[in-house]
PDB file of C-alpha atoms in Angstrom:
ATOM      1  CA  UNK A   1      84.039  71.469 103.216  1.00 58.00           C
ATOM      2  CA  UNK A   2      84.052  68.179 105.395  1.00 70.00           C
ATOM      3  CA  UNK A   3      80.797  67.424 107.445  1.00 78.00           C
ATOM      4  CA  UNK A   4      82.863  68.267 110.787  1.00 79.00           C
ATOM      5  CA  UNK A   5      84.782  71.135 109.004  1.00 74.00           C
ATOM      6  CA  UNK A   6      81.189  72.417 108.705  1.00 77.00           C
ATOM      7  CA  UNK A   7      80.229  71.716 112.194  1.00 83.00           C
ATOM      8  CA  UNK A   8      83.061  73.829 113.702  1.00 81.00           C
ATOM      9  CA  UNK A   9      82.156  76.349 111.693  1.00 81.00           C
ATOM     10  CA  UNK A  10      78.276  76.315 112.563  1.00 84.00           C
ATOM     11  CA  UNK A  11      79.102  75.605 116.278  1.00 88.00           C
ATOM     12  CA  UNK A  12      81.682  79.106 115.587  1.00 85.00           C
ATOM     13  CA  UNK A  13      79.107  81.171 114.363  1.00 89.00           C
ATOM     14  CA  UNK A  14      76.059  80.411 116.931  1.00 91.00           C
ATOM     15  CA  UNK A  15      79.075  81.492 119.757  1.00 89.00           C
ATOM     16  CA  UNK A  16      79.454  84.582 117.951  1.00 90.00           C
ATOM     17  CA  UNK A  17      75.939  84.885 117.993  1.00 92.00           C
ATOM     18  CA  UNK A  18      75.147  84.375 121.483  1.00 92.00           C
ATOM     19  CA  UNK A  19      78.338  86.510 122.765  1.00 91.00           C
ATOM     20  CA  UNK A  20      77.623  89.428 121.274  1.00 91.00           C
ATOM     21  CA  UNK A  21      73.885  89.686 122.138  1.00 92.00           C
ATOM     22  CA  UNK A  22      74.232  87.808 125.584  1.00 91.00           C
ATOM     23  CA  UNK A  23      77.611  88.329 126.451  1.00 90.00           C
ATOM     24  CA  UNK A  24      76.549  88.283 130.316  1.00 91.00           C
ATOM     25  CA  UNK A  25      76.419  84.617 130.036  1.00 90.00           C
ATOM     26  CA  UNK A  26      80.131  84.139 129.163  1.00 90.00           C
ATOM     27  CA  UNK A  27      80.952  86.053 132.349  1.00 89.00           C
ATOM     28  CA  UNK A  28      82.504  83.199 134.379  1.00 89.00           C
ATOM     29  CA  UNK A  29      85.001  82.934 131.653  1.00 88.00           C
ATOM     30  CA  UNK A  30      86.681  86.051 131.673  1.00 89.00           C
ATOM     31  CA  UNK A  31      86.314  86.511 135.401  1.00 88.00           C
ATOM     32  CA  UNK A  32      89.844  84.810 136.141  1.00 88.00           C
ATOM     33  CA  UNK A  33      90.991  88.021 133.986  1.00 86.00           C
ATOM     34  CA  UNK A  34      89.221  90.768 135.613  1.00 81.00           C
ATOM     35  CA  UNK A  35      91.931  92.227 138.621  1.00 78.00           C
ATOM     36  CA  UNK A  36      90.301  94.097 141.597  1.00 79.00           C
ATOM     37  CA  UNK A  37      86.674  93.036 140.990  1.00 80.00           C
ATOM     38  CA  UNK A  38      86.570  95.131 137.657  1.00 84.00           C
ATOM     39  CA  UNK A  39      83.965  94.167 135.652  1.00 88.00           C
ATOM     40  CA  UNK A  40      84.326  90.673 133.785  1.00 88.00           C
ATOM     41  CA  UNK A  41      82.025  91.994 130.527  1.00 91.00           C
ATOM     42  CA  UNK A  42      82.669  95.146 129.086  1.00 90.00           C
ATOM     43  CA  UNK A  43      80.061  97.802 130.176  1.00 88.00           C
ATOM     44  CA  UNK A  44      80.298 101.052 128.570  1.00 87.00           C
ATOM     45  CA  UNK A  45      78.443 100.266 125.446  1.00 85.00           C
ATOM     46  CA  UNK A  46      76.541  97.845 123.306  1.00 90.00           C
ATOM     47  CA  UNK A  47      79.038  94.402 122.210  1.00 91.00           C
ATOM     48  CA  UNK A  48      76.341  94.279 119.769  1.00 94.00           C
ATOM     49  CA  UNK A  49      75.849  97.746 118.646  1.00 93.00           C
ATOM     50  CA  UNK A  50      79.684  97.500 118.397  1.00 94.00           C
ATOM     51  CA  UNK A  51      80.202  94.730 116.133  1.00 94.00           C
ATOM     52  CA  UNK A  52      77.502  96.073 113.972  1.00 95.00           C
ATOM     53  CA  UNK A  53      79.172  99.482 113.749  1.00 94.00           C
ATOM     54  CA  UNK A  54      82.768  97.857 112.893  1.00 95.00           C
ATOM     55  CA  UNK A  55      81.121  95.477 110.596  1.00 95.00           C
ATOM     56  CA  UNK A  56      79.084  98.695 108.593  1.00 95.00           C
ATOM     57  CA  UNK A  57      82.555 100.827 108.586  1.00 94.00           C
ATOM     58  CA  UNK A  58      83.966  97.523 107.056  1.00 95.00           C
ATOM     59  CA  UNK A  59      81.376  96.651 104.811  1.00 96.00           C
ATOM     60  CA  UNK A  60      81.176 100.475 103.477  1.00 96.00           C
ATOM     61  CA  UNK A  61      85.438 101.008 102.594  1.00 95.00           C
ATOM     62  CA  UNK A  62      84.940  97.380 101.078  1.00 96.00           C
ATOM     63  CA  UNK A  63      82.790  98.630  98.967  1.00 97.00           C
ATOM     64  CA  UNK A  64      84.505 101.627  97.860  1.00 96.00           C
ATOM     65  CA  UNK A  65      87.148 100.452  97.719  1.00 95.00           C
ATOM     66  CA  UNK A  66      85.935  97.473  95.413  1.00 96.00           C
ATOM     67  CA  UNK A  67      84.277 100.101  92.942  1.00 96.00           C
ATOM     68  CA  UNK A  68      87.300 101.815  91.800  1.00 95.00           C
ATOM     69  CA  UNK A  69      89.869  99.049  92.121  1.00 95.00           C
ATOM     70  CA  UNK A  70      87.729  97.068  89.826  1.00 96.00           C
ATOM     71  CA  UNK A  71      86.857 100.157  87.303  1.00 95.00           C
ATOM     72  CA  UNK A  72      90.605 100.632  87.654  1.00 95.00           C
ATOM     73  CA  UNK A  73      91.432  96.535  86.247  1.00 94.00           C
ATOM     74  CA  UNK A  74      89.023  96.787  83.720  1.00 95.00           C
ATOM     75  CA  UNK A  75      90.336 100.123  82.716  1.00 94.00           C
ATOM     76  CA  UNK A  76      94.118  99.307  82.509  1.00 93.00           C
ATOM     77  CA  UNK A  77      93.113  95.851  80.493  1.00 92.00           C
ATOM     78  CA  UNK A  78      91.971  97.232  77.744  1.00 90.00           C
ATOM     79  CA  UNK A  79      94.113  98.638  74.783  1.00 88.00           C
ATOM     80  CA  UNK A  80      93.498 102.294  74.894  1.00 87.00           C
ATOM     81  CA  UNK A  81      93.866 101.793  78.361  1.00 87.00           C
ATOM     82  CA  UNK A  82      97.332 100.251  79.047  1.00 87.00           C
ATOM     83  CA  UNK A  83      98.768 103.504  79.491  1.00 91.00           C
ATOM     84  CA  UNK A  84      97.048 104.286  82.858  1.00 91.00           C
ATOM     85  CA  UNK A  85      98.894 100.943  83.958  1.00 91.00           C
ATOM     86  CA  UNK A  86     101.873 102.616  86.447  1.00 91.00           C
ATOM     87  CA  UNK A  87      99.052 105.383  87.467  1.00 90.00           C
ATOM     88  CA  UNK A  88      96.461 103.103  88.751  1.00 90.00           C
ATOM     89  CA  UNK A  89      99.188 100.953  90.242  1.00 89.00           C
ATOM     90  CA  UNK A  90     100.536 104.395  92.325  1.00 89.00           C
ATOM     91  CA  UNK A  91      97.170 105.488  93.155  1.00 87.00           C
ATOM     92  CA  UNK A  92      96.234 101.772  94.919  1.00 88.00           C
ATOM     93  CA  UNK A  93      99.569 101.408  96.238  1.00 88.00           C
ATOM     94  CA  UNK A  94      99.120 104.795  99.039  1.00 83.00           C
ATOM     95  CA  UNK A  95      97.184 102.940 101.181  1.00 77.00           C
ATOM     96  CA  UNK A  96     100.050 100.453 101.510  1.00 79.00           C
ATOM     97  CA  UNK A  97     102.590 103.680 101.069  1.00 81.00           C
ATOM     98  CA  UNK A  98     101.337 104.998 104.330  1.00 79.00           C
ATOM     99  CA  UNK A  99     100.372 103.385 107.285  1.00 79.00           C
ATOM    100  CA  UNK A 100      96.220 103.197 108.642  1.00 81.00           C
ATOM    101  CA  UNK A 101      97.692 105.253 111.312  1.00 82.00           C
ATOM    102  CA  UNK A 102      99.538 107.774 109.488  1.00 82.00           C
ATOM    103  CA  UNK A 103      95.881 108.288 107.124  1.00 85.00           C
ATOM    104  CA  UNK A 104      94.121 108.610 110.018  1.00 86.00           C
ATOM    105  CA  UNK A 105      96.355 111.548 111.430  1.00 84.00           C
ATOM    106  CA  UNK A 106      95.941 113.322 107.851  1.00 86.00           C
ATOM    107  CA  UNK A 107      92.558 112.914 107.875  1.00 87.00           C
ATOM    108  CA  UNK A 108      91.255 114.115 110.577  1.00 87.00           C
ATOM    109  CA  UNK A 109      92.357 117.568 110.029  1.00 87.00           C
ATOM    110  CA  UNK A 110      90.456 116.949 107.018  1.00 86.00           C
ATOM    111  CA  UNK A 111      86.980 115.499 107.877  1.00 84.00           C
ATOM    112  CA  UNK A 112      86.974 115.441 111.856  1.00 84.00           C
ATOM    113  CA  UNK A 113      86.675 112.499 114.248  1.00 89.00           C
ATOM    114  CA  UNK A 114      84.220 109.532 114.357  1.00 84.00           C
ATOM    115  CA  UNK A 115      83.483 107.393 111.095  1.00 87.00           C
ATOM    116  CA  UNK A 116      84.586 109.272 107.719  1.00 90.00           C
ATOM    117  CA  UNK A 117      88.737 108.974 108.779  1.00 92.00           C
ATOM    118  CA  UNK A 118      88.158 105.108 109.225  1.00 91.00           C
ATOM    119  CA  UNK A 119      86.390 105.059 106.221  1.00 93.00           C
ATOM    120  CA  UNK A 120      89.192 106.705 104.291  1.00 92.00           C
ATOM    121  CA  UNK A 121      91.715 104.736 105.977  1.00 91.00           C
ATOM    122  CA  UNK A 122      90.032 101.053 105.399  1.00 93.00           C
ATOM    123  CA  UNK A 123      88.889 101.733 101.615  1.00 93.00           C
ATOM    124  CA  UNK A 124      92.896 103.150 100.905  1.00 92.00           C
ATOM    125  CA  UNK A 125      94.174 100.239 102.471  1.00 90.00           C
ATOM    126  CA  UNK A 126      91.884  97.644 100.634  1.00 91.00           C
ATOM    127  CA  UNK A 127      92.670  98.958  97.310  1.00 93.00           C
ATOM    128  CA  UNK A 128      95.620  97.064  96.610  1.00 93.00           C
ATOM    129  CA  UNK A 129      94.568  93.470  96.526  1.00 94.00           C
ATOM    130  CA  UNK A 130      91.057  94.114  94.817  1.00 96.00           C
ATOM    131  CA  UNK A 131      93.356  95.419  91.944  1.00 96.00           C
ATOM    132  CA  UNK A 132      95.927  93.137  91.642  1.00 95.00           C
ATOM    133  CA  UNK A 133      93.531  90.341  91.687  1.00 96.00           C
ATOM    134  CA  UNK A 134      91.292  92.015  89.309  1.00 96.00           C
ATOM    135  CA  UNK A 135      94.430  92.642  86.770  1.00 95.00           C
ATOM    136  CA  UNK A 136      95.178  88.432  87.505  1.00 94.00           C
ATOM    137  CA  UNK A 137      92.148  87.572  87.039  1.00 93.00           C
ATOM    138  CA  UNK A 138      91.305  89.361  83.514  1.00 93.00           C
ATOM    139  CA  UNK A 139      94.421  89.004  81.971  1.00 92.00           C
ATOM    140  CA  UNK A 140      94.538  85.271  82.773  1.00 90.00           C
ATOM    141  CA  UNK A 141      90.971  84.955  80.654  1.00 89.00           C
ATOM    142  CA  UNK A 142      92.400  82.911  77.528  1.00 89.00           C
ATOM    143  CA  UNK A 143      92.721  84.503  74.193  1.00 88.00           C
ATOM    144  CA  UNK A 144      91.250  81.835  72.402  1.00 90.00           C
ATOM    145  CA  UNK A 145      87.913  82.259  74.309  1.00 88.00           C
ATOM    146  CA  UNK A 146      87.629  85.983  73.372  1.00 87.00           C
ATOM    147  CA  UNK A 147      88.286  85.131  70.266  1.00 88.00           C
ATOM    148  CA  UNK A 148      85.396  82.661  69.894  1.00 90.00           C
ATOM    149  CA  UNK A 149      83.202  85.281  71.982  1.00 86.00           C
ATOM    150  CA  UNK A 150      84.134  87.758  69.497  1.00 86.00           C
ATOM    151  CA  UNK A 151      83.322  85.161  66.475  1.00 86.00           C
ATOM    152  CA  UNK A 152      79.634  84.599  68.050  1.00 87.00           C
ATOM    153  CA  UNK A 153      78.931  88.776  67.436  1.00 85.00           C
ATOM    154  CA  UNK A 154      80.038  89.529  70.981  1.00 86.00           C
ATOM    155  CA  UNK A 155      81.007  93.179  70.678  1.00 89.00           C
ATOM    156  CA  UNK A 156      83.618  94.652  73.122  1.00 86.00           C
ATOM    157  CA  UNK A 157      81.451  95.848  75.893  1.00 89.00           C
ATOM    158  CA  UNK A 158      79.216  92.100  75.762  1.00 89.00           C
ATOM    159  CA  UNK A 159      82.896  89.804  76.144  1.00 90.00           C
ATOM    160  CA  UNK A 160      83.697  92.091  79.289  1.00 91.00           C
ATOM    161  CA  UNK A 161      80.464  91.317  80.874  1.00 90.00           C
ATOM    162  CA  UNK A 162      79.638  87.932  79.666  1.00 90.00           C
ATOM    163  CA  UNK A 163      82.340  86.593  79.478  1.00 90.00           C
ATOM    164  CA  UNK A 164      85.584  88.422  80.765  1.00 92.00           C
ATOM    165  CA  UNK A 165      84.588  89.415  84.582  1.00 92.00           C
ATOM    166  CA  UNK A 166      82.298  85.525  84.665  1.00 92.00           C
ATOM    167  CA  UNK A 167      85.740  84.071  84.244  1.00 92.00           C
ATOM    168  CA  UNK A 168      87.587  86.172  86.683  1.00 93.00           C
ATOM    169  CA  UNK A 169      85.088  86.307  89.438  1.00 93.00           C
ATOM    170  CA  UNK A 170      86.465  84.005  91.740  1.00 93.00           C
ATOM    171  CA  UNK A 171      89.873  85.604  91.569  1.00 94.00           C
ATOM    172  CA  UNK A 172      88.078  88.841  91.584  1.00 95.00           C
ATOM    173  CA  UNK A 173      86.340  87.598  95.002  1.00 94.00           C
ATOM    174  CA  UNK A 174      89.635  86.492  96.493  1.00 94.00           C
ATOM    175  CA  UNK A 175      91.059  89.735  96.318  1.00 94.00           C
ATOM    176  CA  UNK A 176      87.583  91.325  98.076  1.00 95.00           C
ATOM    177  CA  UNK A 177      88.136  88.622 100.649  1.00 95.00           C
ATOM    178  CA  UNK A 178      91.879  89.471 101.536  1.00 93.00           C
ATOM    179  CA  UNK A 179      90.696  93.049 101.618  1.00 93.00           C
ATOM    180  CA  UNK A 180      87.668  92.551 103.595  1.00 95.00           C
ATOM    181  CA  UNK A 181      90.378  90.194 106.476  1.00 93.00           C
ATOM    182  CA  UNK A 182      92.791  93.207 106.381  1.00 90.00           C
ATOM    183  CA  UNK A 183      89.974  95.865 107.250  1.00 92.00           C
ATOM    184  CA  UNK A 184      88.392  93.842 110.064  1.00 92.00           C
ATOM    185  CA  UNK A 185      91.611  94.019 111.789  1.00 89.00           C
ATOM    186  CA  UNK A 186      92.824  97.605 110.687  1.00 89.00           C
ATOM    187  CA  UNK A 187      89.153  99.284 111.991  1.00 91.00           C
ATOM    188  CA  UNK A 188      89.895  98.274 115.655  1.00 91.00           C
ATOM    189  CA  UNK A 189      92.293 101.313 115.258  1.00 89.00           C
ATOM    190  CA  UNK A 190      89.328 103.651 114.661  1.00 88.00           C
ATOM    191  CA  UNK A 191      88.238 104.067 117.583  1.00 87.00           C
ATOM    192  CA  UNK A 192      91.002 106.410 118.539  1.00 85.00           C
ATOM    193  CA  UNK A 193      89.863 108.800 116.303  1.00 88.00           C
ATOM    194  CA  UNK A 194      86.095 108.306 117.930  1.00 82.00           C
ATOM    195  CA  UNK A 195      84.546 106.005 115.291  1.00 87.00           C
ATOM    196  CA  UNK A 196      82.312 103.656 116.488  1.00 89.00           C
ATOM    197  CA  UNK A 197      83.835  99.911 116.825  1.00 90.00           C
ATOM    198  CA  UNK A 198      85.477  96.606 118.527  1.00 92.00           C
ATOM    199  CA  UNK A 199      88.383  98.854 119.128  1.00 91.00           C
ATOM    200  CA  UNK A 200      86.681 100.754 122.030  1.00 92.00           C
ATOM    201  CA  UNK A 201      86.802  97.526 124.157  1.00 92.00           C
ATOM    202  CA  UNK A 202      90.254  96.610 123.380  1.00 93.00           C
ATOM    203  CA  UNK A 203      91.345 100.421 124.036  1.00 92.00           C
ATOM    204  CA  UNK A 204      89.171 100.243 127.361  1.00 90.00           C
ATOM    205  CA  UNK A 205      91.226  97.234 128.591  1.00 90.00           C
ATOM    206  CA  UNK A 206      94.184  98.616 128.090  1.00 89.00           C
ATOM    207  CA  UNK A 207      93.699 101.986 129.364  1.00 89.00           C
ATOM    208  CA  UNK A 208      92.135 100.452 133.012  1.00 87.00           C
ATOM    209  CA  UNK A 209      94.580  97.167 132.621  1.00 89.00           C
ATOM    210  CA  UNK A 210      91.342  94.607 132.272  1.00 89.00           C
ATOM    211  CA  UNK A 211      92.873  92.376 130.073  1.00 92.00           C
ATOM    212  CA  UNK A 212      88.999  90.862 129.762  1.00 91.00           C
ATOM    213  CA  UNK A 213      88.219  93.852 127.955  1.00 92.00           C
ATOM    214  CA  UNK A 214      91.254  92.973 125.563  1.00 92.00           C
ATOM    215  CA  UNK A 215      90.666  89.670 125.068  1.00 93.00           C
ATOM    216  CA  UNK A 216      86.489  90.217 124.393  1.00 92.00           C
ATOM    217  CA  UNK A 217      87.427  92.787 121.971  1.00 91.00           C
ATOM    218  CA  UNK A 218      90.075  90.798 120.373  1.00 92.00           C
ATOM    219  CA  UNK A 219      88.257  87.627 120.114  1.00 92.00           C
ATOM    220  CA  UNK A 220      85.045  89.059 118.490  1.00 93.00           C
ATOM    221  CA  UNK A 221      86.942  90.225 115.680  1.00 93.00           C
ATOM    222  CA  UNK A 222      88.832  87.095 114.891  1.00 92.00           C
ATOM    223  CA  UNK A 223      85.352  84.839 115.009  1.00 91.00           C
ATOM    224  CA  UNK A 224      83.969  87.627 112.733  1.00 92.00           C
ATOM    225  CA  UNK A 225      87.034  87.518 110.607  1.00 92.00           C
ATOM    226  CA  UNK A 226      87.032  83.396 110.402  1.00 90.00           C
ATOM    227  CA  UNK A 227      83.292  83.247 109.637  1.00 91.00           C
ATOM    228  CA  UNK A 228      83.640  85.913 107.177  1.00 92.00           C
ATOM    229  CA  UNK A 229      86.568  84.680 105.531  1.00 91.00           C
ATOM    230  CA  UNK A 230      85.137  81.146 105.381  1.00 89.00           C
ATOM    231  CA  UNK A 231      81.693  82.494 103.709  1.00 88.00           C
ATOM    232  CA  UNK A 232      83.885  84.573 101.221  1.00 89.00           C
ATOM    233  CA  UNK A 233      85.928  81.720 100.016  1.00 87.00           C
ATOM    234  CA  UNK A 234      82.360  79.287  99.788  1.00 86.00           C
ATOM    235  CA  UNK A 235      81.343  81.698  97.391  1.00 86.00           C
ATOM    236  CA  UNK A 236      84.463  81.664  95.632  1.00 86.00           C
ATOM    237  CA  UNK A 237      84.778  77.665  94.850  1.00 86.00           C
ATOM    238  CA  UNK A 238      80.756  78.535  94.124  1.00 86.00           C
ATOM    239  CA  UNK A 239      81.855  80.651  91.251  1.00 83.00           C
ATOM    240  CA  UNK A 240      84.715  79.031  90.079  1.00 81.00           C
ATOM    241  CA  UNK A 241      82.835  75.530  89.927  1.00 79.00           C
ATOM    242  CA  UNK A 242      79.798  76.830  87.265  1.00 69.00           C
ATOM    243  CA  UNK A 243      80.389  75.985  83.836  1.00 50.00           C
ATOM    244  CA  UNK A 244      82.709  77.933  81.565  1.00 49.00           C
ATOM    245  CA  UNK A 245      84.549  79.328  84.510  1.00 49.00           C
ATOM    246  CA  UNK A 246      88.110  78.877  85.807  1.00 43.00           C
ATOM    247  CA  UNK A 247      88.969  80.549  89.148  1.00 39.00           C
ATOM    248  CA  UNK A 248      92.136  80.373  91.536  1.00 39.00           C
ATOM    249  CA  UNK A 249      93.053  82.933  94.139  1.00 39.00           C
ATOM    250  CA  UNK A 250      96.169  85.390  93.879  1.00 39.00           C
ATOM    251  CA  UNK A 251      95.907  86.435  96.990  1.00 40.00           C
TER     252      UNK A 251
END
C-alpha cells in the first residue's frame, strides 16, 4: 500500500470513528437533506450501539459460517471424502438458492424476531465463497510438496495442518473477506425482522422521507465495509508473502 493509499485509509477510519460516537458534529452536513426541520442526525437510538450490533451479527454468521465451509473443503479434499463433493456443494449453495429475504420469512416462524433470523440468513449466505475458496485453495497446494512433506514422516493429519491449510490461507482469507463484504450489506435487511443494526436508520429515513437518515445509515456501512475489506486483504498479502507460501484470491 502507497504512503497516500495509507493516508486515505487512516484519514477513512478516524471519520468513521468520530461519526459514529459524535455524530452531532457532522450535523451541518446532512442538514441540506433534512425537509421540514426533521432532525439532521438520526435520534431514536445509539449510531454507535448500532454499528456495534451490525458489526457482532456480522462477525458471529462469519464465523459460522467459516467453521463448516472450511470443515466442509477439507472434508471433500480428501480421498475417502470426494464423494460428499455434489452434497457439500448443495448444502452451501441454499443460501445463494434463496434470497436473505426469502430466509428471513422462513425463519422467523422458526426462531422469532430480533437477532437469530439474521444470523441464519448472513451465515447461509456466506457459505458459498468460504467453500469455493477453501476447495481452490487446497487443491491448488502442489503434489510435489505433499509428497516431500510426506517423505519428511509427515503423516496425513500433520501435511493438512502444516502444510496444506499454511499454503491455502490467503485464498482461504479471500473467500472470508468476500463473505464478510456480502454480510455487511445483507444485515441492513435485519432490521425488519427487529434485529438490532444500521438498517434501522436507513428504514427510519425511508419510512418519514429523511433522506439524512438514508444516507447516515448507508454511508456507515460502506466506510465499515472499505476499512474492513482493506484490513482483510493486508492480512492476506501478509500470509501469502511468508516463506513456503503461495496465495492468490478466487474470489
Amino acid at each position: 500500500m502507497s504512503r497516500r493509499a495509507f493516508v486515505l485509509r487512516g484519514l477513512a477510519l478516524l471519520l468513521f470513528v468520530a461519526f459514529v460516537t459524535a455524530p452531532q458534529l457532522f450535523a451541518f452536513v446532512f442538514e441540506p437533506l433534512a425537509a421540514n426541520r426533521a432532525p439532521a442526525i438520526y435520534n431514536q437510538g445509539s449510531l454507535l450501539a448500532l454499528t456495534l450490533s451490525h458489526l457482532r451479527t456480522v462477525a458471529l454468521a462469519t464465523l459460522a459460517s467459516t467453521v463448516l465451509a472450511v470443515a466442509l473443503g477439507i472434508l471433500v479434499t480428501r480421498p475417502w471424502g470426494q464423494e460428499f463433493l455434489p452434497l457439500s456443494r448443495a448444502i452451501v449453495n441454499i443460501g445463494q438458492t434463496f434470497p436473505p429475504v426469502a430466509v428471513l420469512a422462513i425463519a422467523v416462524p422458526l426462531v422469532g424476531f430480533g437477532e437469530k433470523p439474521a444470523f441464519i440468513a448472513l451465515f447461509l449466505y456466506g457459505l458459498l465463497p468460504i467453500f469455493e475458496n477453501t476447495l481452490t485453495g487446497l487443491t491448488g497446494v502442489s503434489p510435489q510438496t505433499l509428497e516431500a512433506a510426506k517423505g519428511m514422516g509427515l503423516n496425513a493429519r500433520q501435511r493438512l495442518l502444516q502444510v496444506e491449510l499454511p499454503l491455502a490461507l490467503p485464498v482461504i482469507l479471500a473467500g472470508i473477506r468476500l463473505s464478510v463484504i456480502i454480510s455487511l450489506g445483507t444485515a441492513t435487511i435485519g432490521s425488519t425482522v427487529a434485529a438490532k443494526g444500521l438498517g434501522e436508520v436507513i428504514i427510519a429515513g425511508l419510512q418519514s422521507n429523511n433522506l439524512a437518515f438514508v444516507l447516515q445509515g448507508g454511508l456507515v456501512v460502506a466506510l465499515m465495509a472499505v476499512l474492513i475489506h482493506d484490513g482483510l486483504g493486508l492480512a492476506e498479502r501478509m500470509a501469502a508473502r511468508k516463506p513456503g507460501r503461495h496465495g492468490g484470491e478466487a474470489a
